PDB file of C-alpha atoms in Angstrom:
ATOM      1  CA  MET U   1     -16.417   5.480   8.745  1.00  0.00           C
ATOM      2  CA  SER U   2     -13.554   6.246   6.438  1.00  0.00           C
ATOM      3  CA  THR U   3     -10.145   4.726   7.124  1.00  0.00           C
ATOM      4  CA  GLU U   4      -8.350   7.433   5.224  1.00  0.00           C
ATOM      5  CA  PRO U   5      -7.377  10.492   7.206  1.00  0.00           C
ATOM      6  CA  THR U   6      -8.909  13.724   5.928  1.00  0.00           C
ATOM      7  CA  GLU U   7      -7.076  16.997   6.087  1.00  0.00           C
ATOM      8  CA  ARG U   8      -8.320  20.383   7.082  1.00  0.00           C
ATOM      9  CA  ILE U   9      -8.072  23.368   4.708  1.00  0.00           C
ATOM     10  CA  GLY U  10      -4.519  24.539   4.927  1.00  0.00           C
ATOM     11  CA  GLY U  11      -1.300  25.119   3.071  1.00  0.00           C
ATOM     12  CA  TRP U  12      -1.667  26.297  -0.491  1.00  0.00           C
ATOM     13  CA  LEU U  13      -5.491  25.866  -0.277  1.00  0.00           C
ATOM     14  CA  PHE U  14      -5.615  29.159   1.624  1.00  0.00           C
ATOM     15  CA  ALA U  15      -4.774  30.961  -1.628  1.00  0.00           C
ATOM     16  CA  PRO U  16      -7.811  29.677  -3.652  1.00  0.00           C
ATOM     17  CA  LEU U  17     -10.003  30.225  -0.602  1.00  0.00           C
ATOM     18  CA  ALA U  18      -8.767  33.797  -0.252  1.00  0.00           C
ATOM     19  CA  TRP U  19      -9.377  34.340  -4.009  1.00  0.00           C
ATOM     20  CA  LEU U  20     -12.924  33.002  -3.606  1.00  0.00           C
ATOM     21  CA  ILE U  21     -13.668  35.237  -0.588  1.00  0.00           C
ATOM     22  CA  VAL U  22     -12.338  38.290  -2.381  1.00  0.00           C
ATOM     23  CA  ALA U  23     -14.407  37.499  -5.443  1.00  0.00           C
ATOM     24  CA  LEU U  24     -17.493  37.047  -3.219  1.00  0.00           C
ATOM     25  CA  ILE U  25     -16.923  40.473  -1.667  1.00  0.00           C
ATOM     26  CA  SER U  26     -16.412  41.984  -5.159  1.00  0.00           C
ATOM     27  CA  ALA U  27     -19.546  40.368  -6.485  1.00  0.00           C
ATOM     28  CA  SER U  28     -21.472  41.560  -3.457  1.00  0.00           C
ATOM     29  CA  LEU U  29     -20.336  45.098  -4.038  1.00  0.00           C
ATOM     30  CA  ALA U  30     -21.369  44.868  -7.705  1.00  0.00           C
ATOM     31  CA  ILE U  31     -24.815  43.687  -6.648  1.00  0.00           C
ATOM     32  CA  LEU U  32     -25.068  46.593  -4.202  1.00  0.00           C
ATOM     33  CA  LEU U  33     -24.311  48.944  -7.081  1.00  0.00           C
ATOM     34  CA  TYR U  34     -27.029  47.370  -9.197  1.00  0.00           C
ATOM     35  CA  ALA U  35     -29.431  47.570  -6.255  1.00  0.00           C
ATOM     36  CA  GLY U  36     -28.518  51.237  -5.759  1.00  0.00           C
ATOM     37  CA  VAL U  37     -29.425  51.927  -9.356  1.00  0.00           C
ATOM     38  CA  LEU U  38     -32.713  50.158  -9.001  1.00  0.00           C
ATOM     39  CA  LEU U  39     -33.562  51.870  -5.723  1.00  0.00           C
ATOM     40  CA  SER U  40     -32.643  55.405  -6.762  1.00  0.00           C
ATOM     41  CA  PRO U  41     -35.445  57.260  -8.489  1.00  0.00           C
ATOM     42  CA  ALA U  42     -33.002  59.407 -10.571  1.00  0.00           C
ATOM     43  CA  ALA U  43     -31.069  56.377 -11.712  1.00  0.00           C
ATOM     44  CA  ARG U  44     -34.300  54.511 -12.545  1.00  0.00           C
ATOM     45  CA  SER U  45     -35.442  57.407 -14.672  1.00  0.00           C
ATOM     46  CA  ASN U  46     -32.051  57.299 -16.444  1.00  0.00           C
ATOM     47  CA  LEU U  47     -32.583  53.573 -17.055  1.00  0.00           C
ATOM     48  CA  GLY U  48     -36.009  54.315 -18.475  1.00  0.00           C
ATOM     49  CA  ALA U  49     -34.438  56.733 -20.917  1.00  0.00           C
ATOM     50  CA  LEU U  50     -32.163  54.027 -22.349  1.00  0.00           C
ATOM     51  CA  ASN U  51     -33.144  52.387 -25.632  1.00  0.00           C
ATOM     52  CA  ALA U  52     -34.334  48.743 -25.522  1.00  0.00           C
ATOM     53  CA  THR U  53     -30.976  47.290 -26.521  1.00  0.00           C
ATOM     54  CA  ASN U  54     -29.001  49.102 -23.923  1.00  0.00           C
ATOM     55  CA  LEU U  55     -31.576  48.425 -21.248  1.00  0.00           C
ATOM     56  CA  SER U  56     -31.569  44.671 -22.091  1.00  0.00           C
ATOM     57  CA  LEU U  57     -27.769  44.616 -21.995  1.00  0.00           C
ATOM     58  CA  TRP U  58     -27.801  46.302 -18.564  1.00  0.00           C
ATOM     59  CA  LEU U  59     -30.393  43.817 -17.316  1.00  0.00           C
ATOM     60  CA  LEU U  60     -28.399  40.921 -18.723  1.00  0.00           C
ATOM     61  CA  SER U  61     -25.254  42.225 -16.995  1.00  0.00           C
ATOM     62  CA  MET U  62     -27.180  42.445 -13.715  1.00  0.00           C
ATOM     63  CA  VAL U  63     -28.460  38.887 -14.111  1.00  0.00           C
ATOM     64  CA  PHE U  64     -24.932  37.596 -14.758  1.00  0.00           C
ATOM     65  CA  ALA U  65     -23.713  39.480 -11.674  1.00  0.00           C
ATOM     66  CA  VAL U  66     -26.382  37.957  -9.481  1.00  0.00           C
ATOM     67  CA  ALA U  67     -25.764  34.462 -10.955  1.00  0.00           C
ATOM     68  CA  MET U  68     -21.988  34.808 -10.431  1.00  0.00           C
ATOM     69  CA  TRP U  69     -22.572  35.927  -6.836  1.00  0.00           C
ATOM     70  CA  ALA U  70     -24.836  32.960  -6.133  1.00  0.00           C
ATOM     71  CA  TYR U  71     -22.328  30.495  -7.628  1.00  0.00           C
ATOM     72  CA  THR U  72     -19.447  32.087  -5.759  1.00  0.00           C
ATOM     73  CA  PHE U  73     -21.413  31.976  -2.499  1.00  0.00           C
ATOM     74  CA  TRP U  74     -22.357  28.337  -3.022  1.00  0.00           C
ATOM     75  CA  LEU U  75     -18.770  27.422  -3.892  1.00  0.00           C
ATOM     76  CA  THR U  76     -17.386  29.244  -0.900  1.00  0.00           C
ATOM     77  CA  ALA U  77     -19.831  27.340   1.418  1.00  0.00           C
ATOM     78  CA  ALA U  78     -18.944  24.053  -0.237  1.00  0.00           C
ATOM     79  CA  PHE U  79     -15.242  24.857   0.116  1.00  0.00           C
ATOM     80  CA  PHE U  80     -15.634  25.338   3.871  1.00  0.00           C
ATOM     81  CA  LYS U  81     -17.636  22.098   4.084  1.00  0.00           C
ATOM     82  CA  ARG U  82     -14.871  20.321   2.073  1.00  0.00           C
ATOM     83  CA  ARG U  83     -17.302  18.860  -0.403  1.00  0.00           C
ATOM     84  CA  LYS U  84     -16.012  16.300  -2.929  1.00  0.00           C
ATOM     85  CA  LEU U  85     -17.234  18.368  -5.888  1.00  0.00           C
ATOM     86  CA  VAL U  86     -15.320  21.537  -5.017  1.00  0.00           C
ATOM     87  CA  PRO U  87     -12.203  20.881  -7.210  1.00  0.00           C
ATOM     88  CA  LYS U  88     -14.337  20.408 -10.361  1.00  0.00           C
ATOM     89  CA  HIS U  89     -16.598  23.400  -9.617  1.00  0.00           C
ATOM     90  CA  TYR U  90     -13.622  25.594  -8.623  1.00  0.00           C
ATOM     91  CA  ILE U  91     -12.109  24.936 -12.043  1.00  0.00           C
ATOM     92  CA  ILE U  92     -15.422  25.751 -13.698  1.00  0.00           C
ATOM     93  CA  TRP U  93     -15.665  28.922 -11.618  1.00  0.00           C
ATOM     94  CA  LEU U  94     -12.182  29.951 -12.650  1.00  0.00           C
ATOM     95  CA  LEU U  95     -12.987  29.403 -16.358  1.00  0.00           C
ATOM     96  CA  ILE U  96     -16.196  31.467 -16.006  1.00  0.00           C
ATOM     97  CA  SER U  97     -14.141  34.221 -14.388  1.00  0.00           C
ATOM     98  CA  VAL U  98     -11.727  34.149 -17.384  1.00  0.00           C
ATOM     99  CA  LEU U  99     -14.630  34.304 -19.829  1.00  0.00           C
ATOM    100  CA  LEU U 100     -16.173  37.275 -18.031  1.00  0.00           C
ATOM    101  CA  ALA U 101     -12.789  39.029 -18.008  1.00  0.00           C
ATOM    102  CA  VAL U 102     -12.381  38.333 -21.753  1.00  0.00           C
ATOM    103  CA  LYS U 103     -15.882  39.755 -22.280  1.00  0.00           C
ATOM    104  CA  ALA U 104     -14.959  42.854 -20.375  1.00  0.00           C
ATOM    105  CA  PHE U 105     -11.741  43.168 -22.340  1.00  0.00           C
ATOM    106  CA  ALA U 106     -13.523  42.794 -25.739  1.00  0.00           C
ATOM    107  CA  PHE U 107     -16.776  44.731 -25.190  1.00  0.00           C
ATOM    108  CA  ALA U 108     -16.361  47.169 -22.298  1.00  0.00           C
ATOM    109  CA  PRO U 109     -15.570  50.794 -23.154  1.00  0.00           C
ATOM    110  CA  VAL U 110     -12.563  50.960 -20.759  1.00  0.00           C
ATOM    111  CA  SER U 111      -8.905  51.591 -21.487  1.00  0.00           C
ATOM    112  CA  ASP U 112      -6.861  48.664 -22.743  1.00  0.00           C
ATOM    113  CA  ALA U 113      -4.533  48.978 -19.722  1.00  0.00           C
ATOM    114  CA  LEU U 114      -7.388  48.554 -17.234  1.00  0.00           C
ATOM    115  CA  ALA U 115      -8.984  45.747 -19.245  1.00  0.00           C
ATOM    116  CA  LEU U 116      -5.677  43.932 -19.493  1.00  0.00           C
ATOM    117  CA  ARG U 117      -5.146  44.263 -15.712  1.00  0.00           C
ATOM    118  CA  GLN U 118      -8.565  42.808 -15.098  1.00  0.00           C
ATOM    119  CA  LEU U 119      -7.799  39.982 -17.459  1.00  0.00           C
ATOM    120  CA  LEU U 120      -4.380  39.233 -16.072  1.00  0.00           C
ATOM    121  CA  PHE U 121      -5.427  38.126 -12.593  1.00  0.00           C
ATOM    122  CA  PRO U 122      -8.059  35.536 -13.639  1.00  0.00           C
ATOM    123  CA  LEU U 123      -5.701  34.155 -16.285  1.00  0.00           C
ATOM    124  CA  LEU U 124      -2.821  33.938 -13.806  1.00  0.00           C
ATOM    125  CA  ALA U 125      -5.070  32.288 -11.158  1.00  0.00           C
ATOM    126  CA  THR U 126      -6.467  29.839 -13.638  1.00  0.00           C
ATOM    127  CA  ALA U 127      -2.950  28.929 -14.949  1.00  0.00           C
ATOM    128  CA  LEU U 128      -1.688  28.329 -11.395  1.00  0.00           C
ATOM    129  CA  LEU U 129      -4.721  26.843  -9.684  1.00  0.00           C
ATOM    130  CA  VAL U 130      -6.188  24.444 -12.261  1.00  0.00           C
ATOM    131  CA  PRO U 131      -3.060  22.179 -12.286  1.00  0.00           C
ATOM    132  CA  TYR U 132      -2.909  22.366  -8.521  1.00  0.00           C
ATOM    133  CA  PHE U 133      -6.518  21.292  -8.118  1.00  0.00           C
ATOM    134  CA  LYS U 134      -6.117  18.561 -10.706  1.00  0.00           C
ATOM    135  CA  ARG U 135      -2.913  16.970  -9.375  1.00  0.00           C
ATOM    136  CA  SER U 136      -2.477  17.838  -5.705  1.00  0.00           C
ATOM    137  CA  THR U 137      -2.792  15.006  -3.243  1.00  0.00           C
ATOM    138  CA  ARG U 138      -3.660  17.513  -0.573  1.00  0.00           C
ATOM    139  CA  VAL U 139      -6.734  18.602  -2.569  1.00  0.00           C
ATOM    140  CA  LYS U 140      -7.747  14.958  -2.997  1.00  0.00           C
ATOM    141  CA  ARG U 141      -7.330  14.305   0.763  1.00  0.00           C
ATOM    142  CA  THR U 142      -9.096  17.549   1.753  1.00  0.00           C
ATOM    143  CA  PHE U 143     -12.268  17.523  -0.290  1.00  0.00           C
ATOM    144  CA  VAL U 144     -13.816  14.208   0.642  1.00  0.00           C
ATOM    145  CA  ASN U 145     -17.242  15.012   2.104  1.00  0.00           C
ATOM    146  CA  PRO U 146     -20.264  14.197   0.026  1.00  0.00           C
TER     147      PRO U 146
END
C-alpha cells in the first residue's frame, strides 16, 4: 500500500477532462459522418466517382479520424482511472491536436477565419495545459495508478 495520499480528479483538472470529453464527442460525430457516407448508396457512388488521389486522401482522413477517436477514448478512460501515464499521453494528444489543426489550416479549402478559429483553441489549450501537466503537484498526486 502507498503511504502517499492520492487525490481525486478535481480543481483545474476538470478543464482538461472537459476538453477531452468534448473532443471525444466531436470525434464521434466525425466518425458518424464518415459512416453515413459509407452507408449511403448515393454518397458511395459519389466516392466511386472520385479520382484515385482524392479517394485515397478521403480514406486517409477517415483513418486518422478513427485513430484519433480511439486514442481520445483510451486517454479518457485512463484519465478516469487516474493512470500514471496520463500526463505524458495528454501532452502528446494535445500536440497531435495542434498538428491536425495546422494541417486543416494549411490544406483545407475553408476560409482563413474559420481555419484560424479551429487552430486557436488547440494552440491555447496546449499553451495552458502543457505547463500545468508538467509542473503541477496536483497532477503528480492524482495520476498515480499503474
